[in-house]
CSV table of C-alpha atoms in Angstrom, one decimal:
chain,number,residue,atom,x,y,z
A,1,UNK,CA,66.6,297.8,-21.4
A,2,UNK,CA,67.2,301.2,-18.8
A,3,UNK,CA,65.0,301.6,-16.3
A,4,UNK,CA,64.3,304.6,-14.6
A,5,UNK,CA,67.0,305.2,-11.8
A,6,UNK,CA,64.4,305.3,-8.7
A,7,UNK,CA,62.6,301.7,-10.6
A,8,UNK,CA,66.2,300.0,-10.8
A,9,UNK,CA,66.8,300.9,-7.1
A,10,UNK,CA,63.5,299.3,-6.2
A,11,UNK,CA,64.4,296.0,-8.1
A,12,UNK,CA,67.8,296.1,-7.1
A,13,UNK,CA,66.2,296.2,-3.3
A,14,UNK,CA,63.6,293.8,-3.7
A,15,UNK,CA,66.3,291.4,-5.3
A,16,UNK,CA,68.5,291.6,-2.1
A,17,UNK,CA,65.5,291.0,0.1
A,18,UNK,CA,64.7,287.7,-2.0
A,19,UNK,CA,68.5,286.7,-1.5
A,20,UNK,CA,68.1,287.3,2.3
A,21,UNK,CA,64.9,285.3,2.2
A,22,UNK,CA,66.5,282.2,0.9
A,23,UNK,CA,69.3,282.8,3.6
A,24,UNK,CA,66.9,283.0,5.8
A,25,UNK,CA,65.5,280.0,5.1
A,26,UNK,CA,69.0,278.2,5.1
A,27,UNK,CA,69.1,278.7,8.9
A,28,UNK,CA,66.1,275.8,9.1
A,29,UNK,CA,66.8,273.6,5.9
A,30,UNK,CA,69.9,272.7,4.7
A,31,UNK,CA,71.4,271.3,1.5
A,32,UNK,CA,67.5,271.9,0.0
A,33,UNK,CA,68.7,275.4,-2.4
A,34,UNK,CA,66.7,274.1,-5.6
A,35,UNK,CA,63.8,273.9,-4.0
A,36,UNK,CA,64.2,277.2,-2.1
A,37,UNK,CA,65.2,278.8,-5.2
A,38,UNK,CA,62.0,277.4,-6.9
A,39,UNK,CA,59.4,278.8,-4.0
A,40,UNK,CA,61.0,282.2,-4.7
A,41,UNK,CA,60.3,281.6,-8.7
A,42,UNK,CA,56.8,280.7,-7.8
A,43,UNK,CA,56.6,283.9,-5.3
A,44,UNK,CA,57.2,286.1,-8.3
A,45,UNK,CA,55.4,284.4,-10.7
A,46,UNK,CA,52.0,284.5,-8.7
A,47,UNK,CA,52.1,280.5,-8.8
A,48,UNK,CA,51.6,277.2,-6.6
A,49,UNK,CA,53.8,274.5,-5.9
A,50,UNK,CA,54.1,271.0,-5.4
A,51,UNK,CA,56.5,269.6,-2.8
A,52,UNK,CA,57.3,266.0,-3.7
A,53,UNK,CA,59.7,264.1,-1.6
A,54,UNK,CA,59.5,260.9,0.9
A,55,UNK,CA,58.9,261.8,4.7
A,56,UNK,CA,61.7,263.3,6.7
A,57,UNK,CA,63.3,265.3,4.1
A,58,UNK,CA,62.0,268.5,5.3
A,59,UNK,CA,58.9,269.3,2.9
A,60,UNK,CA,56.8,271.0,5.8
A,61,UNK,CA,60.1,272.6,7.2
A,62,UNK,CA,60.7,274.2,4.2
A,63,UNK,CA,57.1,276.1,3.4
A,64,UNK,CA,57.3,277.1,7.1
A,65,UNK,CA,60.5,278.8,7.3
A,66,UNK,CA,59.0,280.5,3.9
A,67,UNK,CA,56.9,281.8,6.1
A,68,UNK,CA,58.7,282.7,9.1
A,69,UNK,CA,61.1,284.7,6.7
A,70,UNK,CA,58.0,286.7,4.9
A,71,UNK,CA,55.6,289.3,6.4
A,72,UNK,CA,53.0,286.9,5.2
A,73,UNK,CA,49.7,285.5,6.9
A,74,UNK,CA,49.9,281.7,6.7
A,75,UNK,CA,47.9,278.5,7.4
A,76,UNK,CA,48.9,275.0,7.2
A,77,UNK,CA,45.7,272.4,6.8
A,78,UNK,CA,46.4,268.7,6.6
A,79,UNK,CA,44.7,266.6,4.1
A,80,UNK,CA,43.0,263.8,5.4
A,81,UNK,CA,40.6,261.2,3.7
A,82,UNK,CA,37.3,263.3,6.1
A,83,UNK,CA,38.3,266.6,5.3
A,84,UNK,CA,35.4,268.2,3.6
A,85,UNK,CA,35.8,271.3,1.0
A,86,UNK,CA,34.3,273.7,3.5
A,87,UNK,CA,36.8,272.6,5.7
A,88,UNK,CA,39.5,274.7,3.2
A,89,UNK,CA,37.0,277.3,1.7
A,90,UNK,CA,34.9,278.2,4.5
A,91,UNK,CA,31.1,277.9,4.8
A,92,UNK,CA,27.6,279.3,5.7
A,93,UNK,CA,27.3,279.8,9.5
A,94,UNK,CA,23.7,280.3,10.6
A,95,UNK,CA,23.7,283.2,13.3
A,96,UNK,CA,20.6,282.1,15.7
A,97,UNK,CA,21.0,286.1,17.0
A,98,UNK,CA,20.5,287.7,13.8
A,99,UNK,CA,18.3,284.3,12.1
A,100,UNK,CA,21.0,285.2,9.3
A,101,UNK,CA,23.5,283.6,7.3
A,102,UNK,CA,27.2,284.8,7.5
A,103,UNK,CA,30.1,283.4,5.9
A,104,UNK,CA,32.8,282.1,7.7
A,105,UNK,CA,36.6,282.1,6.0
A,106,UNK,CA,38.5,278.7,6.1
A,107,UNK,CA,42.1,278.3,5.6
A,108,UNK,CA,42.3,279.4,1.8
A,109,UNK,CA,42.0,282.6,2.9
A,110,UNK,CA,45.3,283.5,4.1
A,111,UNK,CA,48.4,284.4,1.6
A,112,UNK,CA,50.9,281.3,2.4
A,113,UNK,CA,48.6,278.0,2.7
A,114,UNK,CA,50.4,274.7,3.5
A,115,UNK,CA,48.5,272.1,2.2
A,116,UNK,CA,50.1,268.8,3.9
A,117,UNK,CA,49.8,265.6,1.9
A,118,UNK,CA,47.3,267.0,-0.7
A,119,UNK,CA,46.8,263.6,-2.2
A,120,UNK,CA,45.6,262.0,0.9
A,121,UNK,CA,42.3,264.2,0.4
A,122,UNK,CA,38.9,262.9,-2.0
A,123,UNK,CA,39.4,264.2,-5.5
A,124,UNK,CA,35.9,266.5,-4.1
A,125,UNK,CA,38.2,268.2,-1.4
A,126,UNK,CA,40.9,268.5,-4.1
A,127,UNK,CA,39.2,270.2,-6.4
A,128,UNK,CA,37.8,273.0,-4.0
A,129,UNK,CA,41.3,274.7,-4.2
A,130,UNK,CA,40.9,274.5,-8.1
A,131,UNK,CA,39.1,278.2,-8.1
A,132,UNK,CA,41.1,279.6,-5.5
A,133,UNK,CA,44.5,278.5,-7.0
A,134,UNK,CA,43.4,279.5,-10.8
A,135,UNK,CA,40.9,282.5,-9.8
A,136,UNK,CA,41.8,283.5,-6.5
A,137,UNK,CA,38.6,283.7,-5.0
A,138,UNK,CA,36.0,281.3,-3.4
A,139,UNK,CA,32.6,281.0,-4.6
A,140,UNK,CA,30.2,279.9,-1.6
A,141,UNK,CA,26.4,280.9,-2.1
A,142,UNK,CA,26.9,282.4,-5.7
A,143,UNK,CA,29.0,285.0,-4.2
A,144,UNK,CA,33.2,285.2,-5.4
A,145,UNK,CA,35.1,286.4,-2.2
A,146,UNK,CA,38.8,287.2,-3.1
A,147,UNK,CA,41.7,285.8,-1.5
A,148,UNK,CA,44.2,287.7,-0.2
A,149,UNK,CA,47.1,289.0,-2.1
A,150,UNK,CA,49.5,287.5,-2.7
A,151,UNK,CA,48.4,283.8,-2.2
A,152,UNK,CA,50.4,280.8,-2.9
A,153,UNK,CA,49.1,277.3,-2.4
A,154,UNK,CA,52.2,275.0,-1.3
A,155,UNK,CA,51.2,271.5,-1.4
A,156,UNK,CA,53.3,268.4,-0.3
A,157,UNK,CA,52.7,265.2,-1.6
A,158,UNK,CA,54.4,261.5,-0.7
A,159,UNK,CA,55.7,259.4,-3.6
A,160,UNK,CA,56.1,256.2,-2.5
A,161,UNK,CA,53.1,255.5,-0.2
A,162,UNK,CA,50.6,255.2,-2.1
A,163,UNK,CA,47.8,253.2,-0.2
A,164,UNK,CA,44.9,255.4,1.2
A,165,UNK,CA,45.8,258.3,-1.5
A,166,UNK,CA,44.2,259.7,-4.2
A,167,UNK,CA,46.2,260.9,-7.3
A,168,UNK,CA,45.7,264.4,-8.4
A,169,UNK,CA,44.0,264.8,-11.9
A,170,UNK,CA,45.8,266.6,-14.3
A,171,UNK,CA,43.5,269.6,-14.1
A,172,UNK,CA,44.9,269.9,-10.8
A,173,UNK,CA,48.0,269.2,-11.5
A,174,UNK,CA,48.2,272.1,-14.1
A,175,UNK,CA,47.4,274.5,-11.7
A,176,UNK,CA,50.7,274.1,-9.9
A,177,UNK,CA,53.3,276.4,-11.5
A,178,UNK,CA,56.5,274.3,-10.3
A,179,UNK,CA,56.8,270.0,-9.3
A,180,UNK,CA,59.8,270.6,-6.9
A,181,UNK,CA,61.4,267.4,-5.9
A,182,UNK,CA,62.9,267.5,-2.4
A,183,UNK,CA,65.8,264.8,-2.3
A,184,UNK,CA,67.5,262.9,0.5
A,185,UNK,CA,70.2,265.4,1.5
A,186,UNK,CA,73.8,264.4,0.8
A,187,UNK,CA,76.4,263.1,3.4
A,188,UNK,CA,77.6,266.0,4.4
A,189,UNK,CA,74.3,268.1,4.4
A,190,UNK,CA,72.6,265.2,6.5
A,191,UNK,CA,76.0,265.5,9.1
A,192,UNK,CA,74.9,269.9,9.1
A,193,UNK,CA,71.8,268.2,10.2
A,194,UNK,CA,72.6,266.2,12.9
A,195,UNK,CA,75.2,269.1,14.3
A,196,UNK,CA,72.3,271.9,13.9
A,197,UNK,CA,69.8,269.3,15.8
A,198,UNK,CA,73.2,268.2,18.7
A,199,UNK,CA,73.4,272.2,18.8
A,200,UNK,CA,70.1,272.8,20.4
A,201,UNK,CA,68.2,273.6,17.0
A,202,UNK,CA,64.4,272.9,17.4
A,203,UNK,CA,62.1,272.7,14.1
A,204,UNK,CA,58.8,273.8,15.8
A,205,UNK,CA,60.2,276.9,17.0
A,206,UNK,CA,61.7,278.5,14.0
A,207,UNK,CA,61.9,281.8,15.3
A,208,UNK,CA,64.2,280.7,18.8
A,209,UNK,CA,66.3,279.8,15.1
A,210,UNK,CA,67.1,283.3,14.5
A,211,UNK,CA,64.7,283.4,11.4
A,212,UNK,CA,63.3,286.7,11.1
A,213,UNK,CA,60.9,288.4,8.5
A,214,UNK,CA,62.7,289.8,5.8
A,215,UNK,CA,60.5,290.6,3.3
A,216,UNK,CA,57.0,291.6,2.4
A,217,UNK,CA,54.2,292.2,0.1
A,218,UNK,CA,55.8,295.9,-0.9
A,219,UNK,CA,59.1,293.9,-1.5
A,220,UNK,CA,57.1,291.0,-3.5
A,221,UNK,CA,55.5,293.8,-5.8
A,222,UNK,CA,58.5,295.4,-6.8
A,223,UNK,CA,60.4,292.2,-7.5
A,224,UNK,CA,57.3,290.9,-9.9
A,225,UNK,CA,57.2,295.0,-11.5
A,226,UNK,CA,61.2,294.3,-12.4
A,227,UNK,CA,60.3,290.5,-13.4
A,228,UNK,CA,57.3,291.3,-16.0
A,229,UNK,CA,60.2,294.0,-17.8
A,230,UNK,CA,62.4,291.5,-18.5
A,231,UNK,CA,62.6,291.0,-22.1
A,232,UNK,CA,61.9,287.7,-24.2
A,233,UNK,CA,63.3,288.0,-27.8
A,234,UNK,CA,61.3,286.1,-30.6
A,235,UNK,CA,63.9,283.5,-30.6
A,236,UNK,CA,63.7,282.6,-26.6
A,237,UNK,CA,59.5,282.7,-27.6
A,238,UNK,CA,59.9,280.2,-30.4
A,239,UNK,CA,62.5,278.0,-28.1
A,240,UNK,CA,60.1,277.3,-25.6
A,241,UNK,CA,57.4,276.5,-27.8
A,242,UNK,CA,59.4,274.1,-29.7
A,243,UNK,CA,60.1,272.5,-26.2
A,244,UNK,CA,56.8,272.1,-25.2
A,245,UNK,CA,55.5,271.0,-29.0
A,246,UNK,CA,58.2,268.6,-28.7
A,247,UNK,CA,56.3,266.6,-25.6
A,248,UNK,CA,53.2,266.4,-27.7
A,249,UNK,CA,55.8,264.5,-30.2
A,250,UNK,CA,57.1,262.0,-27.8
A,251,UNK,CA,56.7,258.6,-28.3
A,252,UNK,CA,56.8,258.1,-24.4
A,253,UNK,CA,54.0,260.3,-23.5
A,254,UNK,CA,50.3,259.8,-23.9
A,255,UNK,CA,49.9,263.7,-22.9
A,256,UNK,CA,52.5,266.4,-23.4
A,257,UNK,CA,52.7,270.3,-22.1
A,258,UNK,CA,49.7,272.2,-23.0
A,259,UNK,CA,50.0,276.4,-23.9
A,260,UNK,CA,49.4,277.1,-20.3
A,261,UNK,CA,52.6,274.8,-19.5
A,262,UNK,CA,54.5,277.6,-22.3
A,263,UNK,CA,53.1,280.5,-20.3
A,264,UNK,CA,54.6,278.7,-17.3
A,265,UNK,CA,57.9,277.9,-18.7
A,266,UNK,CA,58.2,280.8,-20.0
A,267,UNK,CA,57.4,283.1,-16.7
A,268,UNK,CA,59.5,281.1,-14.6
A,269,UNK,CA,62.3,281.7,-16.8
A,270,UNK,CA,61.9,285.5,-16.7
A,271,UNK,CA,62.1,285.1,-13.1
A,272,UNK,CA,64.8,283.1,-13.0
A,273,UNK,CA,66.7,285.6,-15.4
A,274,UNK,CA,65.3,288.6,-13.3
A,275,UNK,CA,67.4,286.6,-9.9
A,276,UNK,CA,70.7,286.0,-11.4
A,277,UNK,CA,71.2,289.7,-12.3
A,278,UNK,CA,69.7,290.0,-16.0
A,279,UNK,CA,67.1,291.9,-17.6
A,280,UNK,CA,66.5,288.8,-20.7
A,281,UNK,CA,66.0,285.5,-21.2
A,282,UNK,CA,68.6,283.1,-22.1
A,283,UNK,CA,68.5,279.7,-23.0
A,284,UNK,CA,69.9,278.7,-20.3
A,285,UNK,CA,67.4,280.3,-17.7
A,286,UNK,CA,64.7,277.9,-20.1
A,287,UNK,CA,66.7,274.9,-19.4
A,288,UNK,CA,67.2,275.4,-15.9
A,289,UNK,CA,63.9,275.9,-15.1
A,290,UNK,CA,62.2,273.4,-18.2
A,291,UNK,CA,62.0,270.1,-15.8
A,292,UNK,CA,60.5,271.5,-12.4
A,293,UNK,CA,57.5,273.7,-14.8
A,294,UNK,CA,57.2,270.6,-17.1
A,295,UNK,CA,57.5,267.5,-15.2
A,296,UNK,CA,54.0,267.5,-13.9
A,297,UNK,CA,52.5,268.6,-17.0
A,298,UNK,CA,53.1,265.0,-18.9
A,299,UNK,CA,51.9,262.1,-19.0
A,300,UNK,CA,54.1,258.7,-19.7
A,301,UNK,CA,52.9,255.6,-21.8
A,302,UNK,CA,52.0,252.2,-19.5
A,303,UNK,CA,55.1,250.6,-21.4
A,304,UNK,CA,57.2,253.6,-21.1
A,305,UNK,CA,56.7,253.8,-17.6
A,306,UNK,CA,57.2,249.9,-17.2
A,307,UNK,CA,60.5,250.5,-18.7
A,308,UNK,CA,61.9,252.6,-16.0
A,309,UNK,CA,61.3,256.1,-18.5
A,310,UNK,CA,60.4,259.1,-15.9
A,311,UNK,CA,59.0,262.4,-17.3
A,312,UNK,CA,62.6,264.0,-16.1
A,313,UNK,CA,64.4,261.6,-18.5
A,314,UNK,CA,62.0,262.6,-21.7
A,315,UNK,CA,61.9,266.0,-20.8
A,316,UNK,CA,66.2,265.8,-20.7
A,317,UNK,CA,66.1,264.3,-24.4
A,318,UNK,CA,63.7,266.8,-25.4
A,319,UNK,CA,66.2,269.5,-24.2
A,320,UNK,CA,69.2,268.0,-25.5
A,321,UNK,CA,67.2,267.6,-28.8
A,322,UNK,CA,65.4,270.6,-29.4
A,323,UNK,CA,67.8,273.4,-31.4
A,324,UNK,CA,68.9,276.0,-29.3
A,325,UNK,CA,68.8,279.8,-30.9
A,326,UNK,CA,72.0,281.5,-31.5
């Protein structure tokens, strides 16, 4: 595909400034690039994500220096077991001056919104970001208010502490466009660590860390523009589909990826294509991106999962299964 010579220079420079955002971002997290690279998937793709990882691996870190390195309003909230919807949407305020109602914006409206240990909130609380994360806009009164754009819920979530939490449904759960899983760093990333924190580094002020905005909604538009001309042959189309029927086959899964989890698959690969320099979708890009749009999507057996099986593990047969197009 050609594109116009002003369009290509306005992909090519919104591409750079998403490579200088992740480097960017390097200057606060290290040895964390997969799950960098997936927050910039989810920034073109209009989507949410779901941070996953045991405490102290630099979850919060992470969505913060996202923010530091974007012109982007943003608001962290922290999901208790009292936090009331309101408390994230916003309510009715009664003005005794005017003996009138006005509405006051919570949180959710901002375009970045931390959402610290989501599962630590009633399923009530949890499902009041269900509108703005699917329609982007809160209802309050009968009245839809739009979010800002863009918006892109960031959630973090615990996996081993389970006591005092509240898992997330799956309608919730399919709202999220990526399940990134933030791992213990290696030896010699946790060692840049330690030298970065003996060197004077300080995580609450990111920007004494030399992170600096780099870019912004113009820069976000332009990217997504060049994203949605990527092309997807008939043959890239079918792949993914036979991937995701595939899940709905398993033995090991009680629930498998639905058409919205194709739609998701298949956007993040565009944008993964769109990042590395191509205007098309290979196999590859689906395969690369196939266990962080999937993973959250399924749903293991009771004996599968008493077995050891993890949704990574079925979705890795699947792939190694599944024919790839020539």
């Amino acid at each position: 595909m050609t594109y116009p010579a002003t369009e290509s220079a306005a992909a090519d420079s919104a591409r750079a400034s998403l490579e200088a955002l992740r480097t960017e971002i390097g200057k606060a997290v290290v040895g964390q690039d997969s799950a960098v690279t997936g927050l910039v998937v989810a920034l073109l793709c209009r989507g949410h994500v779901l941070l996953e990882g045991v405490p102290g691996v630099a979850k919060t870190l992470l969505v913060r220096a996202l923010a530091a390195a974007l012109e982007l309003d943003t608001k962290r909230v922290q999901f208790t077991p009292d936090l009331m919807p309101s408390d994230v949407t916003g309510s009715l305020v009664y003005d005794a001056r005017t003996a009138e109602f006005s509405f006051q914006n919570g949180p959710v409206f901002t375009n970045l919104l931390l959402a610290d240990e989501i599962n630590r909130t009633p399923p009530k609380t949890q499902s009041s970001l269900l509108e703005a994360m699917e329609e982007r806009q809160v209802t309050v009164d009968g009245i839809p208010r739009p979010l800002p754009e863009p918006f892109l819920v960031a959630a973090t979530m615990n996996p081993l502490e389970y006591e005092g939490t509240y898992p997330l449904p799956e309608a919730q759960l399919d709202r999220f466009l990526l399940k990134l899983t933030v791992p213990l760093p290696s030896r010699a990333d946790e060692i840049g660590v330690l030298t970065r924190h003996a060197a004077g580094f300080n995580p609450r002020d990111l920007h004494a860390a030399g992170i600096r905005p780099v870019a912004g909604p113009a820069q976000l538009e332009a990217a997504r523009e060049a994203v949605a001309k990527v092309t997807v042959s008939p043959e890239i189309a079918g792949y993914v589909v036979d991937i995701c029927r595939a899940t709905r086959e398993s033995p090991s899964l009680t629930l498998g990826v639905s058409p919205r989890g194709a739609t998701a698959l298949l956007a993040t690969s565009r944008a993964w294509a769109w990042l590395t320099g191509r205007d098309y979708v290979t196999p590859d890009d689906v395969k690369a991106l196939a266990l962080p749009t999937l993973r959250h999507r399924v749903q293991l057996r009771p004996e599968a999962e008493m077995e050891g099986v993890t949704a990574d593990a079925v979705i890795t047969a699947i792939l190694s299964h599944v024919p790839v197009p020539r």
